[in-house]
Coordinates of C-alpha atoms in Angstrom, one line a residue:
M1 CA -2.2 -11.5 15.4
Y2 CA -5.1 -13.9 15.1
G3 CA -7.4 -11.5 16.9
Q4 CA -6.6 -8.7 14.3
R5 CA -7.2 -11.0 11.4
S6 CA -10.3 -12.4 13.1
G7 CA -11.8 -8.9 13.5
S8 CA -11.6 -8.3 9.8
L9 CA -13.3 -11.5 9.1
V10 CA -16.4 -10.8 11.0
I11 CA -19.5 -10.8 8.7
E12 CA -20.8 -7.2 8.4
D13 CA -23.5 -7.6 5.8
V14 CA -25.4 -10.3 3.9
R15 CA -27.2 -9.5 0.5
L16 CA -29.7 -11.9 -1.1
T17 CA -30.6 -11.3 -4.7
P18 CA -33.3 -13.7 -6.2
V19 CA -33.0 -13.8 -10.1
L20 CA -34.9 -15.4 -13.0
V21 CA -32.6 -17.0 -15.5
A22 CA -33.5 -17.9 -19.1
D23 CA -33.9 -21.7 -19.5
P24 CA -34.6 -23.8 -22.7
P25 CA -37.5 -26.1 -23.1
L26 CA -35.8 -29.2 -21.9
L27 CA -37.9 -32.3 -21.3
N28 CA -37.9 -34.7 -18.4
T29 CA -40.4 -37.3 -17.0
Q30 CA -42.1 -34.7 -14.8
G31 CA -42.6 -32.2 -17.7
V32 CA -40.6 -29.4 -19.3
H33 CA -38.4 -26.6 -18.1
Q34 CA -40.0 -23.1 -17.7
P35 CA -38.8 -20.2 -19.8
Y36 CA -37.1 -19.0 -16.6
T37 CA -35.8 -20.7 -13.6
P38 CA -35.2 -19.1 -10.0
R39 CA -31.8 -18.9 -8.5
L40 CA -30.6 -17.2 -5.3
I41 CA -27.3 -15.1 -5.4
I42 CA -25.8 -14.8 -1.9
E43 CA -23.2 -12.1 -1.0
V44 CA -21.3 -12.3 2.4
V45 CA -19.5 -9.0 3.2
T46 CA -16.8 -8.9 5.9
A47 CA -15.7 -6.1 8.1
G48 CA -12.4 -6.1 6.0
G49 CA -14.3 -5.2 2.9
V50 CA -14.1 -8.7 1.3
T51 CA -17.3 -10.0 -0.4
G52 CA -17.8 -13.7 -1.1
V53 CA -20.5 -15.1 -3.3
G54 CA -22.6 -18.2 -3.3
E55 CA -25.6 -19.5 -5.3
T56 CA -28.5 -21.9 -4.7
Y57 CA -32.1 -22.6 -5.5
G58 CA -34.3 -19.5 -5.5
D59 CA -37.9 -20.8 -5.1
T60 CA -40.0 -19.2 -2.4
G61 CA -39.4 -22.0 0.1
Y62 CA -35.7 -21.5 -0.1
L63 CA -36.0 -17.7 0.1
D64 CA -38.2 -18.0 3.2
L65 CA -35.4 -19.8 5.0
A66 CA -32.5 -17.8 3.6
R67 CA -33.9 -14.4 4.9
P68 CA -33.8 -15.1 8.5
F69 CA -30.5 -17.1 8.1
A70 CA -28.9 -14.1 6.6
E71 CA -29.9 -11.8 9.4
R72 CA -28.6 -14.1 12.0
L73 CA -25.2 -14.5 10.1
V74 CA -24.3 -10.8 10.7
G75 CA -21.6 -10.5 13.4
R76 CA -20.4 -14.1 13.1
E77 CA -16.8 -15.1 11.8
V78 CA -16.8 -15.9 8.2
G79 CA -14.5 -18.9 8.8
D80 CA -17.0 -20.4 11.4
L81 CA -18.3 -22.9 8.8
N82 CA -19.4 -25.5 11.3
G83 CA -21.4 -22.7 13.1
L84 CA -23.5 -22.4 9.9
F85 CA -25.1 -25.8 10.6
T86 CA -25.6 -24.9 14.4
L87 CA -27.4 -21.7 13.2
A88 CA -29.6 -23.6 10.7
D89 CA -30.7 -25.9 13.6
E90 CA -31.7 -23.0 15.6
L91 CA -34.0 -21.7 13.0
A92 CA -37.5 -23.0 12.8
V93 CA -38.6 -24.7 9.5
D94 CA -42.1 -24.3 8.3
A95 CA -42.8 -28.0 7.9
A96 CA -46.1 -27.3 6.1
R97 CA -44.1 -26.2 3.1
V98 CA -42.6 -29.7 2.7
D99 CA -44.3 -32.8 1.6
D100 CA -43.2 -36.3 0.6
S101 CA -43.6 -35.9 -3.2
V102 CA -40.7 -35.9 -5.7
D103 CA -39.1 -32.5 -5.9
V104 CA -39.8 -31.3 -9.5
G105 CA -37.2 -28.6 -9.1
G106 CA -34.3 -31.0 -8.5
L107 CA -35.8 -34.4 -9.4
R108 CA -33.9 -35.7 -6.3
G109 CA -36.2 -37.9 -4.5
V110 CA -38.2 -37.2 -1.4
L111 CA -38.0 -33.5 -0.3
T112 CA -37.7 -33.1 3.5
A113 CA -37.3 -30.1 5.8
D114 CA -33.7 -31.1 6.5
K115 CA -32.8 -31.2 2.8
L116 CA -34.4 -27.9 2.1
R117 CA -32.5 -26.4 5.0
L118 CA -29.2 -27.8 3.8
S119 CA -29.8 -26.5 0.3
V120 CA -30.1 -23.0 1.8
V121 CA -27.0 -23.5 4.1
S122 CA -24.9 -24.6 1.0
G123 CA -25.3 -21.2 -0.6
F124 CA -24.0 -19.5 2.5
E125 CA -21.2 -22.0 2.9
V126 CA -19.9 -21.4 -0.5
A127 CA -20.1 -17.6 -0.1
C128 CA -18.1 -17.9 3.2
H129 CA -15.4 -20.0 1.6
D130 CA -15.1 -17.5 -1.2
A131 CA -14.8 -14.6 1.2
L132 CA -12.3 -16.5 3.4
G133 CA -10.2 -17.5 0.4
K134 CA -10.1 -13.9 -0.9
A135 CA -9.2 -12.6 2.6
L136 CA -6.4 -15.1 3.0
G137 CA -5.2 -15.0 -0.7
L138 CA -6.0 -18.7 -1.2
P139 CA -8.2 -20.4 -3.7
V140 CA -11.1 -22.4 -2.3
H141 CA -9.6 -25.7 -3.2
A142 CA -6.7 -24.9 -0.9
L143 CA -9.1 -24.4 1.9
L144 CA -10.5 -27.7 1.2
G145 CA -7.1 -29.5 1.4
G146 CA -5.6 -28.7 -2.0
K147 CA -6.4 -29.9 -5.5
V148 CA -5.3 -33.3 -6.8
R149 CA -6.0 -32.3 -10.4
D150 CA -5.6 -29.2 -12.5
A151 CA -8.8 -29.6 -14.4
V152 CA -12.2 -31.2 -13.9
E153 CA -13.9 -33.3 -16.5
Y154 CA -17.6 -32.7 -17.3
S155 CA -20.0 -34.7 -19.4
A156 CA -22.3 -33.4 -22.2
Y157 CA -25.9 -33.3 -20.7
L158 CA -28.2 -34.2 -23.4
F159 CA -31.9 -33.6 -23.3
Y160 CA -35.0 -34.2 -25.4
K161 CA -35.9 -30.7 -26.3
W162 CA -38.6 -28.7 -28.0
A163 CA -37.5 -26.1 -30.6
D164 CA -39.1 -23.3 -28.6
H165 CA -41.2 -22.7 -25.5
P166 CA -45.0 -22.9 -26.2
A167 CA -46.4 -19.7 -27.8
S168 CA -49.2 -19.8 -25.4
Y169 CA -46.9 -18.3 -22.7
G170 CA -47.5 -15.1 -24.7
W171 CA -44.0 -13.6 -24.1
A172 CA -42.3 -16.9 -25.1
D173 CA -40.6 -15.1 -28.1
H174 CA -39.3 -12.4 -25.8
A175 CA -38.0 -15.0 -23.4
A176 CA -36.1 -16.9 -26.1
G177 CA -35.1 -13.9 -28.2
A178 CA -34.1 -11.2 -25.8
A179 CA -32.2 -13.6 -23.7
G180 CA -30.5 -15.4 -26.5
E181 CA -31.9 -18.8 -26.1
P182 CA -29.5 -21.1 -24.2
G183 CA -27.8 -23.2 -26.7
A184 CA -28.5 -20.9 -29.6
G185 CA -29.0 -23.1 -32.7
W186 CA -29.7 -26.3 -30.9
G187 CA -33.2 -26.7 -32.2
A188 CA -35.5 -29.6 -31.3
A189 CA -34.3 -33.1 -30.2
L190 CA -37.2 -35.5 -30.1
D191 CA -35.8 -38.7 -31.7
P192 CA -32.4 -40.5 -31.9
A193 CA -31.2 -38.4 -34.8
G194 CA -31.9 -35.2 -32.9
V195 CA -30.1 -36.5 -29.8
V196 CA -27.1 -37.4 -31.9
A197 CA -27.2 -34.0 -33.6
Q198 CA -27.3 -32.4 -30.1
A199 CA -24.4 -34.4 -29.0
R200 CA -22.3 -33.3 -32.1
L201 CA -22.8 -29.7 -31.2
F202 CA -21.7 -30.5 -27.6
T203 CA -18.4 -31.9 -28.9
E204 CA -17.8 -29.2 -31.4
R205 CA -18.5 -26.3 -29.0
Y206 CA -17.1 -27.7 -25.7
G207 CA -15.0 -30.8 -26.5
F208 CA -17.1 -33.2 -24.4
T209 CA -16.0 -36.9 -24.6
S210 CA -18.8 -38.4 -22.6
F211 CA -22.7 -38.2 -22.8
K212 CA -25.6 -38.3 -20.5
L213 CA -29.1 -38.4 -21.8
K214 CA -32.0 -37.3 -19.6
G215 CA -34.6 -40.0 -20.2
G216 CA -38.0 -41.0 -18.7
V217 CA -39.5 -38.8 -21.5
F218 CA -40.5 -41.4 -24.1
P219 CA -41.1 -45.1 -23.9
P220 CA -38.0 -47.0 -23.1
D221 CA -37.6 -48.7 -26.5
E222 CA -37.3 -45.1 -28.0
E223 CA -34.7 -44.1 -25.4
I224 CA -32.8 -47.4 -25.9
A225 CA -32.7 -46.5 -29.7
A226 CA -31.3 -43.0 -28.8
I227 CA -28.3 -44.5 -26.7
R228 CA -27.7 -47.0 -29.5
A229 CA -27.5 -44.2 -32.0
L230 CA -25.1 -42.3 -29.7
A231 CA -23.0 -45.5 -29.3
D232 CA -22.8 -45.7 -33.1
A233 CA -21.9 -42.1 -33.6
F234 CA -19.3 -41.9 -30.7
P235 CA -17.9 -45.5 -30.5
G236 CA -16.2 -46.3 -27.3
L237 CA -17.1 -43.1 -25.4
P238 CA -18.9 -43.2 -22.1
L239 CA -22.7 -43.1 -22.2
R240 CA -25.2 -42.7 -19.4
L241 CA -29.0 -42.7 -19.3
D242 CA -31.2 -41.1 -16.4
P243 CA -35.0 -41.6 -16.5
N244 CA -35.3 -40.1 -12.9
G245 CA -37.0 -43.2 -11.4
A246 CA -39.7 -43.5 -14.1
W247 CA -39.3 -47.3 -14.7
S248 CA -40.4 -50.3 -12.9
T249 CA -37.7 -52.8 -11.7
A250 CA -38.7 -55.1 -14.7
T251 CA -38.3 -52.3 -17.2
S252 CA -35.1 -51.2 -15.6
L253 CA -33.6 -54.7 -15.9
K254 CA -34.8 -55.0 -19.5
V255 CA -33.1 -51.7 -20.4
A256 CA -29.9 -52.7 -18.6
A257 CA -29.8 -55.9 -20.5
E258 CA -30.2 -54.3 -23.8
L259 CA -27.6 -51.5 -23.2
G260 CA -25.2 -53.2 -20.9
D261 CA -22.4 -53.3 -23.5
V262 CA -22.5 -49.5 -24.0
L263 CA -23.6 -47.9 -20.7
E264 CA -21.0 -46.5 -18.3
Y265 CA -23.8 -46.4 -15.7
L266 CA -27.6 -46.3 -15.4
E267 CA -28.9 -43.5 -13.2
D268 CA -31.9 -43.9 -11.0
P269 CA -33.8 -46.2 -13.3
A270 CA -36.2 -47.1 -10.5
L271 CA -37.4 -45.0 -7.6
G272 CA -36.1 -45.7 -4.1
T273 CA -33.5 -47.8 -2.5
P274 CA -35.4 -51.1 -2.4
A275 CA -36.1 -51.0 -6.1
M276 CA -32.6 -49.8 -6.9
A277 CA -31.3 -52.8 -4.9
E278 CA -33.5 -55.2 -6.8
V279 CA -32.2 -53.8 -10.1
A280 CA -28.6 -53.8 -9.0
A281 CA -28.9 -57.5 -8.0
G282 CA -30.0 -58.4 -11.5
T283 CA -27.5 -56.5 -13.6
R284 CA -23.8 -55.9 -13.9
V285 CA -24.5 -52.3 -15.2
P286 CA -23.4 -49.9 -12.4
L287 CA -26.2 -47.9 -10.9
A288 CA -25.9 -44.3 -10.1
T289 CA -28.1 -42.1 -8.0
N290 CA -28.9 -38.5 -7.0
M291 CA -32.4 -39.5 -5.8
C292 CA -32.2 -42.4 -3.2
V293 CA -28.9 -41.2 -1.6
T294 CA -29.1 -37.5 -1.1
T295 CA -28.4 -37.3 2.8
F296 CA -25.9 -39.1 5.1
E297 CA -29.0 -40.8 6.7
E298 CA -29.8 -42.5 3.5
I299 CA -26.3 -44.0 3.1
P300 CA -26.4 -47.0 5.4
E301 CA -29.4 -48.7 3.7
A302 CA -28.2 -48.0 0.2
F303 CA -24.6 -49.2 0.8
A304 CA -25.7 -52.2 2.8
K305 CA -28.0 -53.4 0.1
K306 CA -25.5 -52.6 -2.6
A307 CA -28.2 -50.6 -4.3
V308 CA -25.8 -48.0 -5.9
Q309 CA -22.4 -48.1 -7.2
V310 CA -22.0 -44.4 -8.1
V311 CA -23.2 -41.5 -5.8
L312 CA -23.8 -38.4 -7.7
C313 CA -23.1 -35.6 -5.1
D314 CA -24.4 -32.1 -5.3
H315 CA -23.0 -29.6 -2.7
H316 CA -26.3 -27.6 -3.0
Y317 CA -28.2 -30.2 -1.1
W318 CA -25.5 -31.9 0.9
G319 CA -24.9 -28.7 2.7
G320 CA -21.8 -27.3 1.0
L321 CA -18.2 -28.1 -0.1
W322 CA -17.0 -29.6 3.2
R323 CA -19.8 -32.0 3.5
T324 CA -19.2 -33.1 -0.1
R325 CA -15.8 -34.0 0.8
E326 CA -17.0 -35.9 3.9
L327 CA -19.4 -37.8 1.5
A328 CA -16.4 -38.6 -0.8
A329 CA -14.5 -40.1 2.1
L330 CA -17.4 -42.4 3.0
C331 CA -17.8 -43.5 -0.6
R332 CA -14.1 -44.3 -0.8
T333 CA -14.5 -46.3 2.5
F334 CA -17.3 -48.4 1.1
G335 CA -15.9 -48.9 -2.4
V336 CA -18.6 -46.7 -3.9
D337 CA -17.7 -44.3 -6.8
L338 CA -18.4 -40.7 -6.7
S339 CA -19.4 -38.2 -9.4
M340 CA -21.4 -35.0 -9.5
H341 CA -25.0 -34.2 -10.1
S342 CA -26.2 -31.0 -11.7
N343 CA -29.4 -28.9 -11.7
T344 CA -29.9 -25.7 -13.7
H345 CA -27.2 -23.4 -12.4
L346 CA -25.0 -20.4 -13.1
G347 CA -21.3 -19.8 -13.0
I348 CA -20.9 -19.4 -9.3
S349 CA -22.1 -22.9 -8.8
L350 CA -20.0 -24.3 -11.6
A351 CA -16.9 -22.6 -10.0
A352 CA -17.8 -24.1 -6.7
M353 CA -18.4 -27.6 -8.2
T354 CA -15.1 -27.4 -9.9
H355 CA -13.1 -26.5 -6.7
V356 CA -14.5 -29.3 -4.7
A357 CA -14.2 -31.8 -7.5
A358 CA -10.6 -30.8 -7.9
T359 CA -9.9 -32.0 -4.2
V360 CA -11.6 -35.5 -4.5
P361 CA -9.2 -38.3 -5.1
G362 CA -10.3 -41.1 -7.5
L363 CA -13.0 -39.1 -9.3
R364 CA -13.3 -41.7 -12.2
H365 CA -16.5 -40.3 -13.8
A366 CA -17.0 -37.0 -15.6
C367 CA -19.2 -34.6 -13.6
D368 CA -22.6 -33.3 -14.9
S369 CA -23.3 -29.7 -15.7
H370 CA -26.3 -27.8 -17.1
Y371 CA -24.0 -24.7 -17.6
P372 CA -23.8 -25.0 -21.4
W373 CA -27.5 -24.7 -21.6
Q374 CA -27.5 -21.3 -19.8
S375 CA -27.1 -18.3 -22.0
E376 CA -27.3 -15.9 -19.1
D377 CA -25.0 -15.5 -16.1
V378 CA -24.2 -13.1 -13.3
L379 CA -20.4 -13.1 -13.7
T380 CA -18.1 -10.7 -15.7
E381 CA -16.7 -13.7 -17.5
R382 CA -18.2 -17.1 -18.2
L383 CA -16.3 -20.2 -17.3
R384 CA -15.0 -22.1 -20.3
F385 CA -14.9 -25.8 -21.2
D386 CA -11.8 -26.8 -23.0
G387 CA -11.7 -30.5 -24.2
G388 CA -14.7 -31.0 -21.9
R389 CA -12.9 -29.7 -18.9
V390 CA -12.9 -26.7 -16.7
T391 CA -9.5 -25.5 -15.5
V392 CA -9.1 -25.2 -11.8
T393 CA -8.1 -21.7 -11.0
D394 CA -5.6 -20.7 -8.3
T395 CA -7.1 -17.2 -8.0
P396 CA -8.1 -16.4 -4.4
G397 CA -11.6 -17.6 -3.5
L398 CA -13.7 -19.1 -6.2
G399 CA -11.9 -16.9 -8.9
V400 CA -15.1 -15.3 -10.2
E401 CA -16.4 -11.8 -10.1
L402 CA -20.1 -10.6 -10.0
D403 CA -21.3 -8.5 -12.9
R404 CA -23.5 -5.8 -11.1
E405 CA -25.4 -4.8 -14.2
R406 CA -26.3 -8.4 -15.2
L407 CA -27.2 -9.2 -11.6
A408 CA -29.6 -6.2 -11.5
A409 CA -31.2 -7.0 -14.8
L410 CA -32.0 -10.6 -13.7
H411 CA -33.3 -9.4 -10.4
A412 CA -35.5 -6.9 -12.2
R413 CA -37.0 -9.8 -14.1
W414 CA -37.7 -11.6 -10.8
L415 CA -39.4 -8.5 -9.6
D416 CA -41.5 -8.1 -12.7
A417 CA -45.1 -9.1 -12.0
E418 CA -45.3 -10.5 -15.6
F419 CA -42.9 -13.2 -14.6
R420 CA -44.1 -13.9 -11.1
A421 CA -45.3 -17.4 -12.0
M422 CA -41.8 -18.4 -12.8
R423 CA -40.6 -17.8 -9.2
E424 CA -41.5 -21.5 -8.5
R425 CA -39.8 -24.1 -10.6
D426 CA -42.6 -26.4 -11.7
D427 CA -41.9 -28.6 -14.7
A428 CA -45.4 -30.1 -14.6
A429 CA -47.1 -26.7 -14.7
A430 CA -44.8 -25.6 -17.6
M431 CA -46.0 -28.8 -19.5
R432 CA -49.7 -27.9 -18.9
V433 CA -49.0 -24.6 -20.9
A434 CA -48.5 -26.8 -24.0
D435 CA -50.9 -29.6 -22.8
P436 CA -53.6 -28.5 -20.4
A437 CA -54.5 -32.2 -19.7
W438 CA -51.0 -33.0 -18.5
E439 CA -50.8 -34.6 -15.1
T440 CA -47.5 -35.5 -13.3
P441 CA -47.1 -39.1 -14.3
A442 CA -47.5 -41.9 -11.7
V443 CA -44.3 -43.8 -10.8
P444 CA -43.2 -46.1 -12.3
R445 CA -44.3 -44.6 -15.6
W446 CA -43.2 -47.7 -17.6

C-alpha cells in the first residue's frame, strides 16, 4: 500500500517561473522600492498528476541556484523534505556572488552562501508541502502538526512613501497605471500626518489593529513624532518601529526612552548582536530582530547576551516551514517571543506564512505582511484580511490555485528587455533614479 502511494508521489517535473511584480515607491534606509520586484514561482509536479506551488526571491543569484536544484529534484519523493537539504548541500554555491554587505533585497543582515541556499530551498519545501497535502487530502497545517488557531493576525505595515515612482524611469506611468498601483489611493506619506492617514486606510480596508512603521528614512526625531502621532490617533493599539539597523546604540537608547510608553517592540534599531545587546541592557522596551538572528548558528550568541526578546522568523530564509517550527521551539525553550517578518511577497507566500503561523503555540505578536501593498498576484483569488486576520483554510495543500494567465503575464514582463534592470532588487539603485548622487548610507546613519 505504501509503495503504491509512494510511486504516485515521485516528482516528475519541476517548473520555475521568474516574474516581475508591481511595487509602490516605499522608502527605507537603503533607498526606495523599484517599480517592479522579482519573485520566483516554483511548481512541483508528481507522477500522480498533483502540482504543488511555492514562492521565493527571484533575483539572479537565487535563480542560478534554483535551476540545478530543480533538475536534481526530479525522481525524488515529494515527501522527502529532509532530503531537500541534503540535495542543497551537494550543490556547489558560487561564493563569488555573496559578500558581507547588507542584503538590500531583504534588509536582513549579512548575506552568506548558506542563507542564499536556504532561501532557495524554502520555495521548493513549500511546493512539496503543497503537493503532499493535495495528494493526501490534508491542509499544510495538518502536515505541520495541526493548527492551534483558526485565524492568524497580521499587522499594518506602514511605510514612508512617495506619491509615485520617479518620472525619469520613462515608463513609470505605465508601471503604476497599467498595474493598478499597489494600495491605490494611498498617495504620499512623508510626515506624521501622512503616516496616520496611511494607517487609517489600513484599518478601513483590512481591519488591522496594530501598526509597524518602517523607519531609518528620516532623522529619528521625525520618526518619533510619527509614532507619537499614531499613538494619539490609535490609543492603546500596539505600535512598532523598524529602522533596519540605521541607528547607533546611543540613538537607539534615546528613541527607546522617548517611546517606551507606546512601543510594543523596537525592531533592529542598531546593527548586529553586540550593539543590540548593548541597547537591550539599557532599556525595558523589547527588541525584535530579523537581521541579527536569521540562522540557527546566530541564536546562541544573541540569546546568551539577551540581545533580542522577539525573533521575527521568515520561512523564506530559515529554509521552509518545518525549520520555522524548529525555530519556534527553540524560542519557547529560551523564553524568547516569536513573530513573523515579511518582504515583498505574493499570495503563495502569504498562504504558507499563515499555515505555519497557525501551528505555532503562544504567538503573541501580530505577523508582518507586505501583501496589502501588492496589486498583482498569480492566484485565481486573492487572500483576504478580515479584522486584520487571515482565516486558516482546511482545503488540501496551501488552499490556493495558480492563475495561468496572470502568471504568464508577469513572466512576460520579466522576459521583456525593457524591464531587465528590475530583475535585481536594488533599493539604492532605485533611489539614484530620483537622486543620482545617492549613496547607500553608512551604518549607523544617525
